[in-house]
Amino acid sequence: MAEGIVTDRREISSGIGIGVKEADAVDPFADALARHGLSLVRDRVHTLQVNAGYLCNLRCRHCHLEAGPGRKEIMSRETMEAVVSFARRFPFRVLDVTGGAPELVPDLPFLVEGLAPLAPRLMLRTNLSAVSGAACESFLALCVSHRVVLVASFPSTDPSQADAQRGAGVTEAAIAVLKKLNAAGYGVEGTGLELDLVSNPVGAFLPMPQDSAEREFRNDLLRKWGVAFNRLHTFANVPLGRFRAGLLRTENYDRYMKTLTDAFNPSAVEGLMCRTLLSVSWDGFLYDCDFNLAADRPYGDRKVHVSDIRKLPPPGAPIATGDYCYACTAGSGFT
Ligand code: SF4
């Protein structure tokens, strides 16, 4: 086995959802790496991802965190202060706020205002439907004033497909918000306000290649709704949380894992996001990535609070992996 690989556990015990056996048919991810003479170890860390909580207005079928309207886990002001202090101590190039729906976290403005001066790029993930009316206007004003890069989930330009994944009427609400974002300059050339979209498949199959998907989305969004954006990212659904539960319930788990393992692309390993990113949970603990957070596998295999970190993981440090990592290395990969 190549040095630096953390051996897969054969059981995930998720603190936020189901605890289930991994499928026996799947080769451990570490073995797939080793067969190609690879190890998954850290490069220099330059990105801090901040999960503001699991509260969301939607209950998307593919959500690896099982976010939803009933979730109570949201980042407190105290944890935000610890996160901001951490980002001040270390030179991150990118700060990336995600959820759930971060817009629903009451102290989000405090977090954004604290993080914005600390890195050249502050990103915020949005599902485009969490806030409406006055709340949407103030969210937009906050993002414009801090030049926040918005990364919006938008699974499909076919409303019936997207609504099947996210809920009835969600696409219509998302389009209304995209139009507001364009009117404010987001996604419009020359404004410097970046609006990127993220699309994941609406079922248990691999995403379209990114370039052709981006062309298709650009044409469709412009033609159907007059909406513009900067870049589209396509990612495979990660078999964790609600998506995993659905695969198991419909007896599609093994088939989907075979799809992912068959599409294993060794050249995607070098650019995996976990090599350069640290993820902090809503309660302030560190993980190698948001998927390891969903699988309850903390950074360094023990829970370390952001306020207790004195140095970033050095290049060569190991990364915890699981079978779900195959979603990151399928096709062009999840970088
Ligand atoms: S899930 Fe993806 S990002 Fe996370 S450790 Fe595995 S390969 Fe890296």
mmCIF file of C-alpha atoms and ligand atoms in Angstrom:
data_model
loop_
_atom_site.group_PDB
_atom_site.id
_atom_site.type_symbol
_atom_site.label_atom_id
_atom_site.label_comp_id
_atom_site.label_asym_id
_atom_site.label_seq_id
_atom_site.Cartn_x
_atom_site.Cartn_y
_atom_site.Cartn_z
ATOM 1 C CA MET A 1 0.000 0.000 0.000
ATOM 2 C CA ALA A 2 1.364 3.431 -0.869
ATOM 3 C CA GLU A 3 2.629 5.526 1.987
ATOM 4 C CA GLY A 4 0.353 8.150 3.450
ATOM 5 C CA ILE A 5 -2.921 6.469 2.589
ATOM 6 C CA VAL A 6 -5.391 6.172 5.408
ATOM 7 C CA THR A 7 -7.048 2.776 5.161
ATOM 8 C CA ASP A 8 -10.789 2.858 4.504
ATOM 9 C CA ARG A 9 -13.074 1.985 7.325
ATOM 10 C CA ARG A 10 -15.602 -0.618 6.322
ATOM 11 C CA GLU A 11 -18.378 1.002 8.283
ATOM 12 C CA ILE A 12 -19.540 4.564 8.406
ATOM 13 C CA SER A 13 -21.246 5.661 11.568
ATOM 14 C CA SER A 14 -22.752 8.965 10.623
ATOM 15 C CA GLY A 15 -23.527 11.317 13.458
ATOM 16 C CA ILE A 16 -26.173 12.986 11.337
ATOM 17 C CA GLY A 17 -27.958 10.120 9.739
ATOM 18 C CA ILE A 18 -27.867 6.432 9.095
ATOM 19 C CA GLY A 19 -25.038 4.123 10.096
ATOM 20 C CA VAL A 20 -24.723 1.469 7.417
ATOM 21 C CA LYS A 21 -22.260 -1.130 6.193
ATOM 22 C CA GLU A 22 -20.338 -0.271 3.069
ATOM 23 C CA ALA A 23 -21.065 -2.563 0.124
ATOM 24 C CA ASP A 24 -18.694 -5.520 0.219
ATOM 25 C CA ALA A 25 -18.335 -5.473 -3.565
ATOM 26 C CA VAL A 26 -16.507 -2.142 -3.582
ATOM 27 C CA ASP A 27 -12.718 -2.175 -3.500
ATOM 28 C CA PRO A 28 -11.447 0.168 -0.805
ATOM 29 C CA PHE A 29 -10.596 3.538 -2.359
ATOM 30 C CA ALA A 30 -7.108 3.266 -0.882
ATOM 31 C CA ASP A 31 -6.555 0.040 -2.860
ATOM 32 C CA ALA A 32 -7.638 1.702 -6.121
ATOM 33 C CA LEU A 33 -5.086 4.444 -5.471
ATOM 34 C CA ALA A 34 -2.362 1.958 -4.583
ATOM 35 C CA ARG A 35 -2.984 -0.038 -7.783
ATOM 36 C CA HIS A 36 -2.010 3.105 -9.697
ATOM 37 C CA GLY A 37 0.960 3.812 -7.450
ATOM 38 C CA LEU A 38 -0.844 6.809 -5.961
ATOM 39 C CA SER A 39 -1.380 8.124 -2.480
ATOM 40 C CA LEU A 40 -3.859 10.761 -1.400
ATOM 41 C CA VAL A 41 -1.929 13.191 0.735
ATOM 42 C CA ARG A 42 -2.090 16.883 1.307
ATOM 43 C CA ASP A 43 -0.545 19.607 -0.770
ATOM 44 C CA ARG A 44 -0.285 23.150 0.636
ATOM 45 C CA VAL A 45 -3.645 24.212 2.119
ATOM 46 C CA HIS A 46 -5.079 27.362 0.531
ATOM 47 C CA THR A 47 -8.850 27.018 0.961
ATOM 48 C CA LEU A 48 -11.029 27.048 4.052
ATOM 49 C CA GLN A 49 -14.557 25.784 3.605
ATOM 50 C CA VAL A 50 -16.989 26.843 6.300
ATOM 51 C CA ASN A 51 -20.178 24.868 6.770
ATOM 52 C CA ALA A 52 -22.611 27.325 8.351
ATOM 53 C CA GLY A 53 -25.154 24.623 9.211
ATOM 54 C CA TYR A 54 -27.599 21.998 8.013
ATOM 55 C CA LEU A 55 -30.693 24.186 8.060
ATOM 56 C CA CYS A 56 -32.181 24.467 4.568
ATOM 57 C CA ASN A 57 -35.564 25.316 3.064
ATOM 58 C CA LEU A 58 -35.229 22.313 0.708
ATOM 59 C CA ARG A 59 -34.814 18.571 1.233
ATOM 60 C CA CYS A 60 -32.954 17.677 -1.978
ATOM 61 C CA ARG A 61 -32.800 13.985 -2.747
ATOM 62 C CA HIS A 62 -29.063 14.083 -3.429
ATOM 63 C CA CYS A 63 -28.026 16.001 -0.267
ATOM 64 C CA HIS A 64 -25.019 14.331 1.364
ATOM 65 C CA LEU A 65 -25.623 16.262 4.597
ATOM 66 C CA GLU A 66 -29.331 15.513 4.854
ATOM 67 C CA ALA A 67 -29.969 19.220 5.225
ATOM 68 C CA GLY A 68 -33.553 20.363 5.544
ATOM 69 C CA PRO A 69 -36.095 22.632 7.237
ATOM 70 C CA GLY A 70 -36.064 20.583 10.444
ATOM 71 C CA ARG A 71 -32.319 20.753 11.075
ATOM 72 C CA LYS A 72 -31.286 22.741 14.136
ATOM 73 C CA GLU A 73 -27.504 22.697 13.594
ATOM 74 C CA ILE A 74 -26.424 26.212 12.651
ATOM 75 C CA MET A 75 -23.213 28.106 13.330
ATOM 76 C CA SER A 76 -23.330 30.299 16.429
ATOM 77 C CA ARG A 77 -21.809 33.781 16.655
ATOM 78 C CA GLU A 78 -19.164 32.368 19.007
ATOM 79 C CA THR A 79 -18.092 29.710 16.476
ATOM 80 C CA MET A 80 -18.082 32.333 13.724
ATOM 81 C CA GLU A 81 -15.685 34.417 15.820
ATOM 82 C CA ALA A 82 -13.410 31.368 16.181
ATOM 83 C CA VAL A 83 -13.561 30.726 12.410
ATOM 84 C CA VAL A 84 -12.766 34.353 11.580
ATOM 85 C CA SER A 85 -9.877 34.308 14.037
ATOM 86 C CA PHE A 86 -8.569 31.090 12.398
ATOM 87 C CA ALA A 87 -8.818 32.641 8.915
ATOM 88 C CA ARG A 88 -6.955 35.672 10.224
ATOM 89 C CA ARG A 89 -4.097 33.525 11.582
ATOM 90 C CA PHE A 90 -3.476 31.664 8.305
ATOM 91 C CA PRO A 91 -3.112 32.953 4.736
ATOM 92 C CA PHE A 92 -6.020 31.315 2.898
ATOM 93 C CA ARG A 93 -6.520 32.259 -0.737
ATOM 94 C CA VAL A 94 -10.127 31.107 -0.823
ATOM 95 C CA LEU A 95 -12.841 31.127 1.818
ATOM 96 C CA ASP A 96 -15.929 29.143 0.895
ATOM 97 C CA VAL A 97 -19.143 29.372 2.942
ATOM 98 C CA THR A 98 -21.577 26.525 2.443
ATOM 99 C CA GLY A 99 -24.518 24.803 4.151
ATOM 100 C CA GLY A 100 -27.429 23.747 4.193
ATOM 101 C CA ALA A 101 -28.583 27.158 3.076
ATOM 102 C CA PRO A 102 -26.181 29.716 4.586
ATOM 103 C CA GLU A 103 -28.707 32.493 3.861
ATOM 104 C CA LEU A 104 -30.918 31.089 6.636
ATOM 105 C CA VAL A 105 -28.221 31.370 9.306
ATOM 106 C CA PRO A 106 -29.149 34.479 11.300
ATOM 107 C CA ASP A 107 -25.572 35.704 11.823
ATOM 108 C CA LEU A 108 -24.415 35.155 8.221
ATOM 109 C CA PRO A 109 -23.710 38.903 7.731
ATOM 110 C CA PHE A 110 -21.352 38.788 10.728
ATOM 111 C CA LEU A 111 -19.485 35.842 9.183
ATOM 112 C CA VAL A 112 -19.288 37.403 5.708
ATOM 113 C CA GLU A 113 -18.133 40.759 7.052
ATOM 114 C CA GLY A 114 -15.502 39.040 9.196
ATOM 115 C CA LEU A 115 -14.161 36.808 6.409
ATOM 116 C CA ALA A 116 -14.318 39.191 3.434
ATOM 117 C CA PRO A 117 -11.124 41.165 4.212
ATOM 118 C CA LEU A 118 -9.125 37.998 4.948
ATOM 119 C CA ALA A 119 -8.778 36.364 1.515
ATOM 120 C CA PRO A 120 -8.811 37.454 -2.133
ATOM 121 C CA ARG A 121 -11.798 35.206 -2.867
ATOM 122 C CA LEU A 122 -14.840 34.707 -0.652
ATOM 123 C CA MET A 123 -17.384 32.250 -2.052
ATOM 124 C CA LEU A 124 -20.891 31.548 -0.841
ATOM 125 C CA ARG A 125 -23.042 28.610 -1.889
ATOM 126 C CA THR A 126 -26.719 29.267 -2.471
ATOM 127 C CA ASN A 127 -29.662 27.152 -3.567
ATOM 128 C CA LEU A 128 -31.313 30.311 -5.003
ATOM 129 C CA SER A 129 -34.579 29.738 -3.162
ATOM 130 C CA ALA A 130 -33.841 30.095 0.542
ATOM 131 C CA VAL A 131 -34.765 33.752 0.858
ATOM 132 C CA SER A 132 -37.290 35.967 -0.871
ATOM 133 C CA GLY A 133 -38.601 39.537 -0.650
ATOM 134 C CA ALA A 134 -36.734 41.898 1.690
ATOM 135 C CA ALA A 135 -34.473 39.096 2.971
ATOM 136 C CA CYS A 136 -33.328 38.433 -0.599
ATOM 137 C CA GLU A 137 -32.613 42.129 -1.173
ATOM 138 C CA SER A 138 -30.472 42.428 1.954
ATOM 139 C CA PHE A 139 -28.655 39.156 1.147
ATOM 140 C CA LEU A 140 -27.875 40.496 -2.307
ATOM 141 C CA ALA A 141 -26.691 43.857 -0.952
ATOM 142 C CA LEU A 142 -24.379 42.032 1.486
ATOM 143 C CA CYS A 143 -22.882 39.929 -1.326
ATOM 144 C CA VAL A 144 -22.434 42.872 -3.710
ATOM 145 C CA SER A 145 -20.794 45.063 -1.090
ATOM 146 C CA HIS A 146 -18.224 42.365 -0.243
ATOM 147 C CA ARG A 147 -17.754 41.153 -3.845
ATOM 148 C CA VAL A 148 -18.754 37.657 -2.740
ATOM 149 C CA VAL A 149 -18.513 34.988 -5.468
ATOM 150 C CA LEU A 150 -21.898 33.251 -5.598
ATOM 151 C CA VAL A 151 -21.971 29.534 -6.380
ATOM 152 C CA ALA A 152 -25.540 28.481 -7.057
ATOM 153 C CA SER A 153 -26.814 24.931 -7.264
ATOM 154 C CA PHE A 154 -28.892 24.467 -10.400
ATOM 155 C CA PRO A 155 -29.176 20.791 -11.306
ATOM 156 C CA SER A 156 -30.938 20.979 -14.637
ATOM 157 C CA THR A 157 -32.403 23.418 -17.145
ATOM 158 C CA ASP A 158 -35.402 21.100 -17.396
ATOM 159 C CA PRO A 159 -37.694 22.319 -14.583
ATOM 160 C CA SER A 160 -39.495 18.983 -14.248
ATOM 161 C CA GLN A 161 -36.186 17.148 -13.701
ATOM 162 C CA ALA A 162 -34.802 19.760 -11.311
ATOM 163 C CA ASP A 163 -38.059 19.959 -9.330
ATOM 164 C CA ALA A 164 -38.111 16.166 -9.015
ATOM 165 C CA GLN A 165 -34.801 16.424 -7.163
ATOM 166 C CA ARG A 166 -35.462 19.577 -5.163
ATOM 167 C CA GLY A 167 -39.212 20.069 -4.801
ATOM 168 C CA ALA A 168 -42.141 21.469 -6.794
ATOM 169 C CA GLY A 169 -41.728 25.074 -7.948
ATOM 170 C CA VAL A 170 -38.077 25.347 -6.871
ATOM 171 C CA THR A 171 -36.786 25.999 -10.403
ATOM 172 C CA GLU A 172 -39.222 28.863 -10.925
ATOM 173 C CA ALA A 173 -38.088 30.463 -7.653
ATOM 174 C CA ALA A 174 -34.422 29.918 -8.603
ATOM 175 C CA ILE A 175 -34.897 31.566 -12.002
ATOM 176 C CA ALA A 176 -36.511 34.610 -10.358
ATOM 177 C CA VAL A 177 -33.454 34.961 -8.087
ATOM 178 C CA LEU A 178 -31.016 34.435 -10.988
ATOM 179 C CA LYS A 179 -32.727 37.318 -12.807
ATOM 180 C CA LYS A 180 -32.269 39.508 -9.713
ATOM 181 C CA LEU A 181 -28.617 38.503 -9.511
ATOM 182 C CA ASN A 182 -28.077 39.406 -13.179
ATOM 183 C CA ALA A 183 -29.844 42.757 -12.612
ATOM 184 C CA ALA A 184 -27.420 43.440 -9.745
ATOM 185 C CA GLY A 185 -24.470 42.666 -12.052
ATOM 186 C CA TYR A 186 -23.813 39.037 -11.037
ATOM 187 C CA GLY A 187 -22.793 36.905 -14.012
ATOM 188 C CA VAL A 188 -22.590 39.967 -16.231
ATOM 189 C CA GLU A 189 -19.356 40.605 -18.104
ATOM 190 C CA GLY A 190 -17.311 43.554 -16.907
ATOM 191 C CA THR A 191 -18.871 43.856 -13.425
ATOM 192 C CA GLY A 192 -16.421 41.550 -11.636
ATOM 193 C CA LEU A 193 -19.377 39.971 -9.799
ATOM 194 C CA GLU A 194 -18.982 36.249 -10.361
ATOM 195 C CA LEU A 195 -21.939 33.889 -10.533
ATOM 196 C CA ASP A 196 -21.118 30.219 -11.007
ATOM 197 C CA LEU A 197 -23.564 27.337 -11.226
ATOM 198 C CA VAL A 198 -23.210 23.802 -9.935
ATOM 199 C CA SER A 199 -25.085 20.960 -11.567
ATOM 200 C CA ASN A 200 -25.245 17.420 -10.315
ATOM 201 C CA PRO A 201 -27.120 14.583 -12.015
ATOM 202 C CA VAL A 202 -30.784 14.205 -11.151
ATOM 203 C CA GLY A 203 -30.279 10.457 -10.627
ATOM 204 C CA ALA A 204 -27.731 7.694 -10.016
ATOM 205 C CA PHE A 205 -25.577 8.334 -13.060
ATOM 206 C CA LEU A 206 -22.491 10.337 -13.954
ATOM 207 C CA PRO A 207 -22.651 14.005 -14.912
ATOM 208 C CA MET A 208 -22.194 15.246 -18.468
ATOM 209 C CA PRO A 209 -18.679 16.390 -19.341
ATOM 210 C CA GLN A 210 -18.271 19.876 -17.957
ATOM 211 C CA ASP A 211 -17.562 21.750 -21.204
ATOM 212 C CA SER A 212 -20.569 20.426 -23.110
ATOM 213 C CA ALA A 213 -22.822 20.829 -20.054
ATOM 214 C CA GLU A 214 -21.694 24.437 -19.678
ATOM 215 C CA ARG A 215 -22.495 25.162 -23.325
ATOM 216 C CA GLU A 216 -25.910 23.560 -22.989
ATOM 217 C CA PHE A 217 -26.752 25.400 -19.756
ATOM 218 C CA ARG A 218 -25.566 28.737 -21.186
ATOM 219 C CA ASN A 219 -27.741 28.363 -24.275
ATOM 220 C CA ASP A 220 -30.782 27.067 -22.377
ATOM 221 C CA LEU A 221 -30.688 29.663 -19.619
ATOM 222 C CA LEU A 222 -30.308 32.500 -22.105
ATOM 223 C CA ARG A 223 -32.936 31.225 -24.519
ATOM 224 C CA LYS A 224 -35.576 30.197 -21.977
ATOM 225 C CA TRP A 225 -35.141 32.874 -19.307
ATOM 226 C CA GLY A 226 -32.573 35.467 -20.495
ATOM 227 C CA VAL A 227 -30.219 34.491 -17.644
ATOM 228 C CA ALA A 228 -26.390 34.665 -17.787
ATOM 229 C CA PHE A 229 -23.709 33.143 -15.566
ATOM 230 C CA ASN A 230 -19.928 32.792 -15.533
ATOM 231 C CA ARG A 231 -18.990 29.129 -15.121
ATOM 232 C CA LEU A 232 -20.730 25.818 -14.651
ATOM 233 C CA HIS A 233 -19.272 22.998 -12.547
ATOM 234 C CA THR A 234 -20.621 19.474 -12.902
ATOM 235 C CA PHE A 235 -20.174 16.944 -10.104
ATOM 236 C CA ALA A 236 -21.229 13.380 -9.458
ATOM 237 C CA ASN A 237 -23.604 12.808 -6.558
ATOM 238 C CA VAL A 238 -21.742 11.580 -3.494
ATOM 239 C CA PRO A 239 -23.147 8.371 -1.977
ATOM 240 C CA LEU A 240 -23.645 9.737 1.518
ATOM 241 C CA GLY A 241 -26.564 11.055 3.522
ATOM 242 C CA ARG A 242 -29.936 11.259 1.807
ATOM 243 C CA PHE A 243 -28.583 10.199 -1.583
ATOM 244 C CA ARG A 244 -26.999 7.099 -0.079
ATOM 245 C CA ALA A 245 -30.163 6.255 1.837
ATOM 246 C CA GLY A 246 -32.149 6.534 -1.412
ATOM 247 C CA LEU A 247 -29.692 4.276 -3.243
ATOM 248 C CA LEU A 248 -29.949 1.666 -0.520
ATOM 249 C CA ARG A 249 -33.741 1.925 -0.332
ATOM 250 C CA THR A 250 -34.084 1.403 -4.091
ATOM 251 C CA GLU A 251 -31.339 -1.254 -4.137
ATOM 252 C CA ASN A 252 -29.241 0.874 -6.481
ATOM 253 C CA TYR A 253 -26.260 1.346 -4.184
ATOM 254 C CA ASP A 254 -24.079 -1.421 -5.628
ATOM 255 C CA ARG A 255 -24.893 -0.449 -9.214
ATOM 256 C CA TYR A 256 -24.045 3.195 -8.557
ATOM 257 C CA MET A 257 -20.790 2.286 -6.813
ATOM 258 C CA LYS A 258 -19.866 0.142 -9.817
ATOM 259 C CA THR A 259 -20.555 3.122 -12.092
ATOM 260 C CA LEU A 260 -18.235 5.245 -9.948
ATOM 261 C CA THR A 261 -15.478 2.660 -9.609
ATOM 262 C CA ASP A 262 -15.564 1.859 -13.346
ATOM 263 C CA ALA A 263 -15.086 5.573 -14.037
ATOM 264 C CA PHE A 264 -12.125 5.889 -11.632
ATOM 265 C CA ASN A 265 -9.721 8.376 -13.195
ATOM 266 C CA PRO A 266 -6.248 8.302 -11.615
ATOM 267 C CA SER A 267 -5.309 11.616 -13.183
ATOM 268 C CA ALA A 268 -8.075 13.328 -11.161
ATOM 269 C CA VAL A 269 -6.327 12.510 -7.868
ATOM 270 C CA GLU A 270 -3.709 15.224 -8.097
ATOM 271 C CA GLY A 271 -6.346 17.981 -8.274
ATOM 272 C CA LEU A 272 -8.744 16.685 -5.597
ATOM 273 C CA MET A 273 -9.969 19.514 -3.438
ATOM 274 C CA CYS A 274 -9.131 17.747 -0.168
ATOM 275 C CA ARG A 275 -5.436 18.151 -0.980
ATOM 276 C CA THR A 276 -5.631 21.916 -0.572
ATOM 277 C CA LEU A 277 -8.769 22.478 1.522
ATOM 278 C CA LEU A 278 -9.829 22.252 5.148
ATOM 279 C CA SER A 279 -13.481 22.117 6.053
ATOM 280 C CA VAL A 280 -14.902 23.437 9.306
ATOM 281 C CA SER A 281 -18.234 22.205 10.589
ATOM 282 C CA TRP A 282 -21.094 24.349 11.923
ATOM 283 C CA ASP A 283 -19.827 23.698 15.466
ATOM 284 C CA GLY A 284 -16.215 24.550 14.652
ATOM 285 C CA PHE A 285 -14.476 21.207 14.128
ATOM 286 C CA LEU A 286 -12.097 20.416 11.286
ATOM 287 C CA TYR A 287 -12.525 17.855 8.483
ATOM 288 C CA ASP A 288 -10.577 17.064 5.320
ATOM 289 C CA CYS A 289 -13.656 17.900 3.229
ATOM 290 C CA ASP A 290 -17.418 18.393 3.468
ATOM 291 C CA PHE A 291 -17.965 14.709 2.579
ATOM 292 C CA ASN A 292 -15.839 13.527 5.459
ATOM 293 C CA LEU A 293 -17.949 15.862 7.597
ATOM 294 C CA ALA A 294 -21.081 14.082 6.333
ATOM 295 C CA ALA A 295 -19.449 10.725 7.116
ATOM 296 C CA ASP A 296 -18.381 11.956 10.592
ATOM 297 C CA ARG A 297 -14.681 11.362 9.895
ATOM 298 C CA PRO A 298 -12.798 14.274 11.441
ATOM 299 C CA TYR A 299 -9.485 15.634 10.268
ATOM 300 C CA GLY A 300 -6.634 13.652 11.826
ATOM 301 C CA ASP A 301 -9.153 11.052 13.057
ATOM 302 C CA ARG A 302 -10.081 12.997 16.202
ATOM 303 C CA LYS A 303 -12.223 16.068 16.673
ATOM 304 C CA VAL A 304 -10.079 19.208 16.741
ATOM 305 C CA HIS A 305 -11.695 22.597 17.234
ATOM 306 C CA VAL A 306 -10.705 25.432 14.940
ATOM 307 C CA SER A 307 -9.634 27.526 17.927
ATOM 308 C CA ASP A 308 -7.083 24.847 18.944
ATOM 309 C CA ILE A 309 -5.215 24.661 15.619
ATOM 310 C CA ARG A 310 -1.740 26.154 15.728
ATOM 311 C CA LYS A 311 -0.535 25.041 12.286
ATOM 312 C CA LEU A 312 -2.082 23.878 9.052
ATOM 313 C CA PRO A 313 -1.555 20.278 7.912
ATOM 314 C CA PRO A 314 1.778 20.150 6.072
ATOM 315 C CA PRO A 315 2.208 18.800 2.528
ATOM 316 C CA GLY A 316 2.338 15.001 2.706
ATOM 317 C CA ALA A 317 -0.111 14.725 5.634
ATOM 318 C CA PRO A 318 -2.663 11.909 5.178
ATOM 319 C CA ILE A 319 -6.310 12.410 4.240
ATOM 320 C CA ALA A 320 -9.130 10.189 5.522
ATOM 321 C CA THR A 321 -10.890 8.382 2.673
ATOM 322 C CA GLY A 322 -13.977 6.231 2.204
ATOM 323 C CA ASP A 323 -15.853 4.529 -0.607
ATOM 324 C CA TYR A 324 -17.624 7.830 -1.317
ATOM 325 C CA CYS A 325 -14.257 9.206 -2.549
ATOM 326 C CA TYR A 326 -14.932 7.353 -5.819
ATOM 327 C CA ALA A 327 -17.464 10.110 -6.585
ATOM 328 C CA CYS A 328 -14.590 12.608 -6.609
ATOM 329 C CA THR A 329 -12.431 10.608 -9.031
ATOM 330 C CA ALA A 330 -15.130 9.567 -11.519
ATOM 331 C CA GLY A 331 -14.574 11.014 -14.978
ATOM 332 C CA SER A 332 -13.050 14.448 -14.860
ATOM 333 C CA GLY A 333 -13.285 14.438 -11.053
ATOM 334 C CA PHE A 334 -14.467 16.684 -8.236
ATOM 335 C CA THR A 335 -11.812 19.302 -7.739
HETATM 336 S S1 SF4 B 1 -14.575 12.628 -0.493
HETATM 337 FE FE1 SF4 B 1 -13.385 13.566 -2.170
HETATM 338 S S2 SF4 B 1 -12.612 15.444 -1.300
HETATM 339 FE FE2 SF4 B 1 -13.209 14.129 0.424
HETATM 340 S S3 SF4 B 1 -11.402 12.935 1.002
HETATM 341 FE FE3 SF4 B 1 -12.499 11.733 -0.482
HETATM 342 S S4 SF4 B 1 -11.547 12.275 -2.455
HETATM 343 FE FE4 SF4 B 1 -11.009 13.865 -1.019
#
